[in-house]
mmCIF file of C-alpha atoms in Angstrom:
data_model
loop_
_atom_site.group_PDB
_atom_site.id
_atom_site.type_symbol
_atom_site.label_atom_id
_atom_site.label_comp_id
_atom_site.label_asym_id
_atom_site.label_seq_id
_atom_site.Cartn_x
_atom_site.Cartn_y
_atom_site.Cartn_z
ATOM 1 C CA LYS A 6 34.749 15.853 -22.908
ATOM 2 C CA ALA A 7 32.460 17.270 -20.259
ATOM 3 C CA VAL A 8 29.449 16.942 -22.691
ATOM 4 C CA GLY A 9 30.311 13.304 -23.371
ATOM 5 C CA LEU A 10 30.462 12.531 -19.728
ATOM 6 C CA ALA A 11 27.116 14.388 -19.126
ATOM 7 C CA ARG A 12 25.517 12.029 -21.832
ATOM 8 C CA LEU A 13 27.002 9.020 -20.129
ATOM 9 C CA LEU A 14 25.569 10.087 -16.685
ATOM 10 C CA ALA A 15 22.160 10.697 -18.195
ATOM 11 C CA ALA A 16 22.203 7.207 -19.689
ATOM 12 C CA GLY A 17 23.080 5.719 -16.361
ATOM 13 C CA VAL A 18 26.680 4.724 -17.190
ATOM 14 C CA PRO A 19 28.970 4.752 -14.088
ATOM 15 C CA VAL A 20 31.126 7.806 -14.113
ATOM 16 C CA PRO A 21 33.512 9.067 -11.342
ATOM 17 C CA ALA A 22 31.858 12.091 -9.443
ATOM 18 C CA GLY A 23 33.028 15.424 -10.449
ATOM 19 C CA PHE A 24 32.217 18.909 -11.825
ATOM 20 C CA VAL A 25 33.241 21.269 -14.731
ATOM 21 C CA ILE A 26 34.703 24.798 -14.647
ATOM 22 C CA ASP A 27 33.455 26.047 -17.987
ATOM 23 C CA GLY A 28 35.286 28.003 -20.591
ATOM 24 C CA ARG A 29 34.068 31.419 -19.175
ATOM 25 C CA ALA A 30 36.543 31.157 -16.339
ATOM 26 C CA PHE A 31 39.524 30.607 -18.725
ATOM 27 C CA GLU A 32 38.246 33.415 -21.023
ATOM 28 C CA SER A 33 37.841 35.877 -18.157
ATOM 29 C CA ILE A 34 41.614 35.459 -17.322
ATOM 30 C CA ALA A 35 43.284 34.689 -20.713
ATOM 31 C CA GLY A 36 41.027 36.921 -22.699
ATOM 32 C CA LYS A 37 39.067 36.141 -25.976
ATOM 33 C CA LEU A 38 41.686 34.555 -28.271
ATOM 34 C CA GLU A 39 41.294 33.918 -32.033
ATOM 35 C CA ALA A 40 43.541 31.258 -33.570
ATOM 36 C CA ASP A 41 44.003 33.231 -36.874
ATOM 37 C CA THR A 42 45.610 36.297 -35.441
ATOM 38 C CA ALA A 43 48.796 37.390 -37.317
ATOM 39 C CA ASP A 44 50.785 37.859 -34.025
ATOM 40 C CA ILE A 45 49.467 34.754 -32.461
ATOM 41 C CA GLY A 46 52.911 33.959 -30.850
ATOM 42 C CA HIS A 47 52.830 37.160 -28.796
ATOM 43 C CA VAL A 48 49.215 36.851 -28.007
ATOM 44 C CA LEU A 49 49.784 33.265 -26.632
ATOM 45 C CA ALA A 50 52.790 34.307 -24.509
ATOM 46 C CA GLN A 51 50.883 37.197 -23.014
ATOM 47 C CA ALA A 52 47.905 34.882 -22.114
ATOM 48 C CA VAL A 53 50.173 32.387 -20.467
ATOM 49 C CA ASP A 54 51.607 35.272 -18.202
ATOM 50 C CA ARG A 55 48.183 36.176 -17.267
ATOM 51 C CA ILE A 56 47.165 32.720 -16.311
ATOM 52 C CA ALA A 57 50.291 32.294 -14.298
ATOM 53 C CA THR A 58 50.040 35.437 -12.392
ATOM 54 C CA ALA A 59 46.256 36.379 -12.289
ATOM 55 C CA GLU A 60 44.504 36.726 -9.055
ATOM 56 C CA LEU A 61 41.395 34.455 -9.296
ATOM 57 C CA PRO A 62 38.014 35.607 -8.213
ATOM 58 C CA PRO A 63 37.525 34.641 -4.557
ATOM 59 C CA GLU A 64 34.102 33.250 -5.068
ATOM 60 C CA LEU A 65 35.374 30.935 -7.832
ATOM 61 C CA VAL A 66 38.334 29.716 -5.685
ATOM 62 C CA ARG A 67 35.945 29.052 -2.777
ATOM 63 C CA GLU A 68 33.411 27.143 -4.685
ATOM 64 C CA VAL A 69 35.937 25.140 -6.604
ATOM 65 C CA GLU A 70 37.879 24.075 -3.469
ATOM 66 C CA GLU A 71 34.565 23.182 -1.614
ATOM 67 C CA ARG A 72 33.411 21.081 -4.426
ATOM 68 C CA ALA A 73 36.873 19.410 -4.878
ATOM 69 C CA LYS A 74 36.998 18.466 -1.156
ATOM 70 C CA GLU A 75 33.860 16.507 -1.493
ATOM 71 C CA LEU A 76 35.542 14.223 -4.035
ATOM 72 C CA GLY A 77 38.352 13.033 -1.728
ATOM 73 C CA SER A 78 42.007 13.638 -1.075
ATOM 74 C CA LEU A 79 43.100 13.086 -4.729
ATOM 75 C CA VAL A 80 41.429 14.277 -7.889
ATOM 76 C CA ALA A 81 41.874 14.106 -11.640
ATOM 77 C CA VAL A 82 42.160 17.468 -13.465
ATOM 78 C CA ARG A 83 41.244 17.198 -17.047
ATOM 79 C CA SER A 84 40.772 19.177 -20.195
ATOM 80 C CA SER A 85 37.388 19.813 -21.895
ATOM 81 C CA ALA A 86 37.695 21.832 -25.249
ATOM 82 C CA THR A 87 35.180 22.323 -27.859
ATOM 83 C CA ILE A 88 37.825 21.054 -30.463
ATOM 84 C CA GLU A 89 38.546 17.767 -28.904
ATOM 85 C CA ASP A 90 36.675 14.433 -28.400
ATOM 86 C CA GLY A 91 34.444 15.070 -31.444
ATOM 87 C CA ALA A 92 33.559 13.191 -34.626
ATOM 88 C CA ALA A 93 35.712 15.684 -36.569
ATOM 89 C CA GLY A 94 38.784 15.376 -34.560
ATOM 90 C CA ALA A 95 39.887 13.880 -31.200
ATOM 91 C CA ALA A 96 42.783 16.199 -30.388
ATOM 92 C CA ALA A 97 44.417 13.318 -28.539
ATOM 93 C CA GLY A 98 47.350 14.601 -26.644
ATOM 94 C CA VAL A 99 46.913 18.244 -27.574
ATOM 95 C CA PHE A 100 45.668 19.361 -24.176
ATOM 96 C CA SER A 101 46.979 18.508 -20.677
ATOM 97 C CA SER A 102 45.358 16.440 -17.906
ATOM 98 C CA ARG A 103 46.818 15.720 -14.373
ATOM 99 C CA ARG A 104 46.137 12.500 -12.472
ATOM 100 C CA ALA A 105 46.113 11.950 -8.733
ATOM 101 C CA VAL A 106 46.387 15.651 -7.792
ATOM 102 C CA PRO A 107 46.285 16.368 -4.178
ATOM 103 C CA ILE A 108 43.772 19.087 -3.154
ATOM 104 C CA GLY A 109 46.584 21.423 -2.084
ATOM 105 C CA GLU A 110 47.883 21.419 -5.738
ATOM 106 C CA LEU A 111 44.613 21.849 -7.293
ATOM 107 C CA TRP A 112 45.007 25.378 -8.706
ATOM 108 C CA ASP A 113 48.419 24.582 -10.045
ATOM 109 C CA ALA A 114 46.820 21.701 -12.174
ATOM 110 C CA ILE A 115 43.924 23.812 -13.277
ATOM 111 C CA ARG A 116 46.316 26.562 -14.413
ATOM 112 C CA ALA A 117 48.314 23.929 -16.323
ATOM 113 C CA VAL A 118 45.274 22.710 -18.090
ATOM 114 C CA TRP A 119 44.344 26.280 -19.068
ATOM 115 C CA THR A 120 47.921 26.831 -20.240
ATOM 116 C CA SER A 121 47.858 23.793 -22.419
ATOM 117 C CA ALA A 122 45.315 25.528 -24.611
ATOM 118 C CA LEU A 123 47.943 28.211 -25.380
ATOM 119 C CA THR A 124 50.701 26.074 -26.952
ATOM 120 C CA PRO A 125 51.438 26.447 -30.680
ATOM 121 C CA LEU A 126 50.108 22.888 -31.209
ATOM 122 C CA ALA A 127 46.807 23.735 -29.646
ATOM 123 C CA ALA A 128 46.545 27.059 -31.554
ATOM 124 C CA THR A 129 47.330 25.345 -34.898
ATOM 125 C CA TYR A 130 44.588 22.669 -34.115
ATOM 126 C CA ALA A 131 42.084 25.413 -33.336
ATOM 127 C CA ARG A 132 42.873 27.184 -36.456
ATOM 128 C CA ARG A 133 42.397 24.040 -38.466
ATOM 129 C CA ARG A 134 39.131 23.371 -36.819
ATOM 130 C CA GLY A 135 37.993 26.924 -37.256
ATOM 131 C CA GLY A 136 37.344 27.758 -33.610
ATOM 132 C CA PRO A 137 38.458 30.203 -30.873
ATOM 133 C CA ILE A 138 41.064 29.157 -28.308
ATOM 134 C CA ALA A 139 39.089 28.237 -25.143
ATOM 135 C CA ILE A 140 39.038 25.403 -22.697
ATOM 136 C CA GLY A 141 37.084 24.164 -19.770
ATOM 137 C CA VAL A 142 38.417 22.013 -16.804
ATOM 138 C CA ILE A 143 36.879 18.815 -15.401
ATOM 139 C CA VAL A 144 37.665 17.999 -11.838
ATOM 140 C CA GLN A 145 36.759 14.441 -11.010
ATOM 141 C CA GLU A 146 37.249 11.915 -8.020
ATOM 142 C CA TRP A 147 40.526 9.971 -8.621
ATOM 143 C CA ILE A 148 40.063 6.177 -9.183
ATOM 144 C CA ALA A 149 43.309 4.476 -8.678
ATOM 145 C CA GLY A 150 42.413 1.367 -10.760
ATOM 146 C CA THR A 151 43.477 -0.482 -13.833
ATOM 147 C CA PRO A 152 43.012 1.502 -16.955
ATOM 148 C CA VAL A 153 41.296 -0.281 -19.883
ATOM 149 C CA THR A 154 40.541 1.137 -23.374
ATOM 150 C CA VAL A 155 37.747 -0.263 -25.583
ATOM 151 C CA TYR A 156 37.476 0.503 -29.221
ATOM 152 C CA THR A 157 34.017 -0.431 -30.096
ATOM 153 C CA ARG A 158 34.904 -0.609 -33.800
ATOM 154 C CA PRO A 159 38.317 -1.094 -35.216
ATOM 155 C CA PRO A 160 39.785 2.150 -36.289
ATOM 156 C CA GLY A 161 39.679 2.281 -40.051
ATOM 157 C CA ALA A 162 36.726 -0.330 -40.116
ATOM 158 C CA PRO A 163 33.644 1.601 -39.167
ATOM 159 C CA GLU A 164 31.245 -1.072 -40.191
ATOM 160 C CA ALA A 165 33.085 -4.141 -38.653
ATOM 161 C CA ASP A 166 31.396 -6.389 -36.131
ATOM 162 C CA GLU A 167 34.389 -6.310 -33.902
ATOM 163 C CA LEU A 168 35.517 -4.502 -30.720
ATOM 164 C CA MET A 169 38.949 -4.280 -29.321
ATOM 165 C CA ILE A 170 39.971 -4.327 -25.734
ATOM 166 C CA GLN A 171 43.322 -3.039 -24.594
ATOM 167 C CA ARG A 172 44.697 -3.664 -21.100
ATOM 168 C CA GLY A 173 48.438 -2.713 -20.713
ATOM 169 C CA ASP A 174 50.134 -4.281 -23.624
ATOM 170 C CA GLN A 175 47.419 -6.977 -24.246
ATOM 171 C CA LEU A 176 45.036 -6.241 -27.138
ATOM 172 C CA GLY A 177 42.059 -8.624 -27.354
ATOM 173 C CA ARG A 178 39.666 -8.791 -30.365
ATOM 174 C CA HIS A 179 36.095 -9.809 -29.984
ATOM 175 C CA SER A 180 32.749 -9.917 -31.815
ATOM 176 C CA ARG A 181 30.383 -7.212 -30.890
ATOM 177 C CA SER A 182 27.523 -9.746 -30.803
ATOM 178 C CA ASP A 183 29.581 -12.342 -28.891
ATOM 179 C CA LEU A 184 31.191 -10.610 -25.889
ATOM 180 C CA PRO A 185 34.236 -12.144 -24.203
ATOM 181 C CA ARG A 186 33.580 -14.622 -21.357
ATOM 182 C CA GLU A 187 36.328 -13.308 -19.107
ATOM 183 C CA ILE A 188 34.371 -11.144 -16.481
ATOM 184 C CA GLU A 189 36.675 -8.050 -16.501
ATOM 185 C CA ALA A 190 36.670 -7.904 -20.423
ATOM 186 C CA GLN A 191 32.888 -8.512 -20.486
ATOM 187 C CA HIS A 192 32.242 -5.701 -18.038
ATOM 188 C CA ALA A 193 34.431 -3.347 -20.083
ATOM 189 C CA ALA A 194 32.776 -4.336 -23.325
ATOM 190 C CA VAL A 195 29.241 -4.065 -22.013
ATOM 191 C CA LEU A 196 29.757 -0.590 -20.628
ATOM 192 C CA ALA A 197 31.674 0.535 -23.695
ATOM 193 C CA LEU A 198 28.743 -0.388 -26.001
ATOM 194 C CA ARG A 199 26.417 1.551 -23.678
ATOM 195 C CA ALA A 200 28.759 4.508 -23.848
ATOM 196 C CA GLU A 201 28.798 4.213 -27.648
ATOM 197 C CA ALA A 202 24.942 4.457 -27.709
ATOM 198 C CA ALA A 203 24.843 7.326 -25.302
ATOM 199 C CA ILE A 204 27.171 9.514 -27.351
ATOM 200 C CA ALA A 205 25.549 8.296 -30.623
ATOM 201 C CA ALA A 206 28.876 7.268 -32.009
ATOM 202 C CA THR A 207 27.411 5.234 -35.026
ATOM 203 C CA TYR A 208 30.787 4.302 -36.362
ATOM 204 C CA GLY A 209 32.368 3.382 -32.981
ATOM 205 C CA ALA A 210 33.597 4.909 -29.822
ATOM 206 C CA ASP A 211 37.010 5.037 -28.092
ATOM 207 C CA VAL A 212 36.177 4.421 -24.507
ATOM 208 C CA GLU A 213 38.495 4.696 -21.508
ATOM 209 C CA LEU A 214 37.602 2.877 -18.412
ATOM 210 C CA VAL A 215 39.072 2.225 -14.924
ATOM 211 C CA GLN A 216 38.493 -1.133 -13.078
ATOM 212 C CA LEU A 217 39.016 -1.733 -9.452
ATOM 213 C CA ARG A 218 38.649 -4.855 -7.382
ATOM 214 C CA LYS A 219 37.525 -4.435 -3.826
ATOM 215 C CA GLN A 220 37.142 -6.910 -1.008
ATOM 216 C CA HIS A 221 33.694 -6.873 0.605
ATOM 217 C CA ALA A 222 33.342 -9.353 3.475
ATOM 218 C CA PHE A 223 33.992 -12.676 1.846
ATOM 219 C CA ASP A 224 33.466 -11.485 -1.766
ATOM 220 C CA LEU A 225 35.902 -9.917 -4.214
ATOM 221 C CA ALA A 226 33.894 -7.405 -6.138
ATOM 222 C CA MET A 227 34.986 -5.491 -9.295
ATOM 223 C CA GLN A 228 33.958 -1.906 -10.062
ATOM 224 C CA THR A 229 34.172 -0.276 -13.458
ATOM 225 C CA TRP A 230 33.912 3.384 -14.340
ATOM 226 C CA VAL A 231 33.878 5.015 -17.657
ATOM 227 C CA VAL A 232 36.111 8.072 -17.582
ATOM 228 C CA GLN A 233 36.024 9.103 -21.230
ATOM 229 C CA ALA A 234 34.038 8.244 -24.387
ATOM 230 C CA ARG A 235 34.627 10.025 -27.827
ATOM 231 C CA PRO A 236 33.809 8.881 -31.321
ATOM 232 C CA ILE A 237 36.417 7.103 -33.290
ATOM 233 C CA VAL A 238 37.919 9.440 -35.905
ATOM 234 C CA HIS A 239 38.529 6.871 -38.715
ATOM 235 C CA PRO A 240 41.546 7.521 -41.107
ATOM 236 C CA MET A 241 40.677 8.527 -44.589
ATOM 237 C CA ALA A 242 41.736 6.303 -47.407
ATOM 238 C CA ARG A 243 44.533 7.967 -49.310
ATOM 239 C CA PRO A 244 45.763 7.243 -52.895
ATOM 240 C CA ILE A 245 49.056 5.398 -53.006
ATOM 241 C CA ALA A 246 51.627 7.581 -54.676
ATOM 242 C CA SER A 247 54.979 6.782 -56.070
ATOM 243 C CA PRO A 248 57.942 7.520 -53.669
ATOM 244 C CA PRO A 249 59.022 11.023 -53.887
ATOM 245 C CA PRO A 250 62.558 11.914 -54.724
ATOM 246 C CA ALA A 251 65.189 12.933 -52.096
ATOM 247 C CA VAL A 252 64.967 16.627 -51.513
ATOM 248 C CA ILE A 253 68.307 17.441 -49.842
ATOM 249 C CA ALA A 254 71.719 16.052 -49.739
ATOM 250 C CA PRO A 255 72.482 12.957 -47.759
ATOM 251 C CA LEU A 256 72.959 13.413 -44.001
ATOM 252 C CA PRO A 257 76.439 12.522 -42.387
ATOM 253 C CA ASP A 258 75.124 9.104 -41.349
ATOM 254 C CA GLY A 259 73.974 8.276 -44.956
ATOM 255 C CA ARG A 260 70.301 8.880 -44.618
ATOM 256 C CA LEU A 261 68.276 10.970 -46.942
ATOM 257 C CA TRP A 262 65.418 13.299 -46.105
ATOM 258 C CA ARG A 263 62.468 12.643 -48.308
ATOM 259 C CA TRP A 264 59.111 14.444 -48.911
ATOM 260 C CA ASP A 265 57.200 11.697 -47.187
ATOM 261 C CA VAL A 266 59.192 12.148 -43.949
#
């Protein structure tokens, strides 16, 4: 995630100010963890204990707190793992992120993000991706605006000339070459396409934005930030198989467990 944000910044895309605590901090406390260890459950539990109780290096604490205070009274604390937000897998929901964190609760949030890399779900994902268990942490200025998600290609249609804009429970579909006229949607679409190019997501990007309206003198201006951009992981086509047979006896309420469940 941090690499994606850095590419957006290099391309001139507006991104909330912030910094990254890279994976070396996590590794120095949790230790070097391999996902395919036979006693992975015990290894994860011990690492969780170390993160919860470890005394952090004073120079790290001092630098992180000084930089965080420059971002305002509230920050976002987000995961940045090598096995998420990539073309081979998004790992959506696998790792933790915290929103609107007061500076006084910063280290609790950072430890929570580190600990989220030590769940059985995260370990399984790391094993399937063939990588070690490690995680960085992004600390960013908190923008209390309206979240908007743009899919620059429809999931499952990597060649389609269409983008989708989701705001709350509303989902709009637009041509990539004929952007929407409504100003908020147009801003979001333009920035999403710039983000797609910045991260070289040839088959589309999943772009998260935050929009905020501010009153300036007699004008009502709208500001838009990009807070995440990752390649869309399109689902693979699967052959249609005949329904499997029931595999256990009926449940008390009459349902049957089937292999497809």
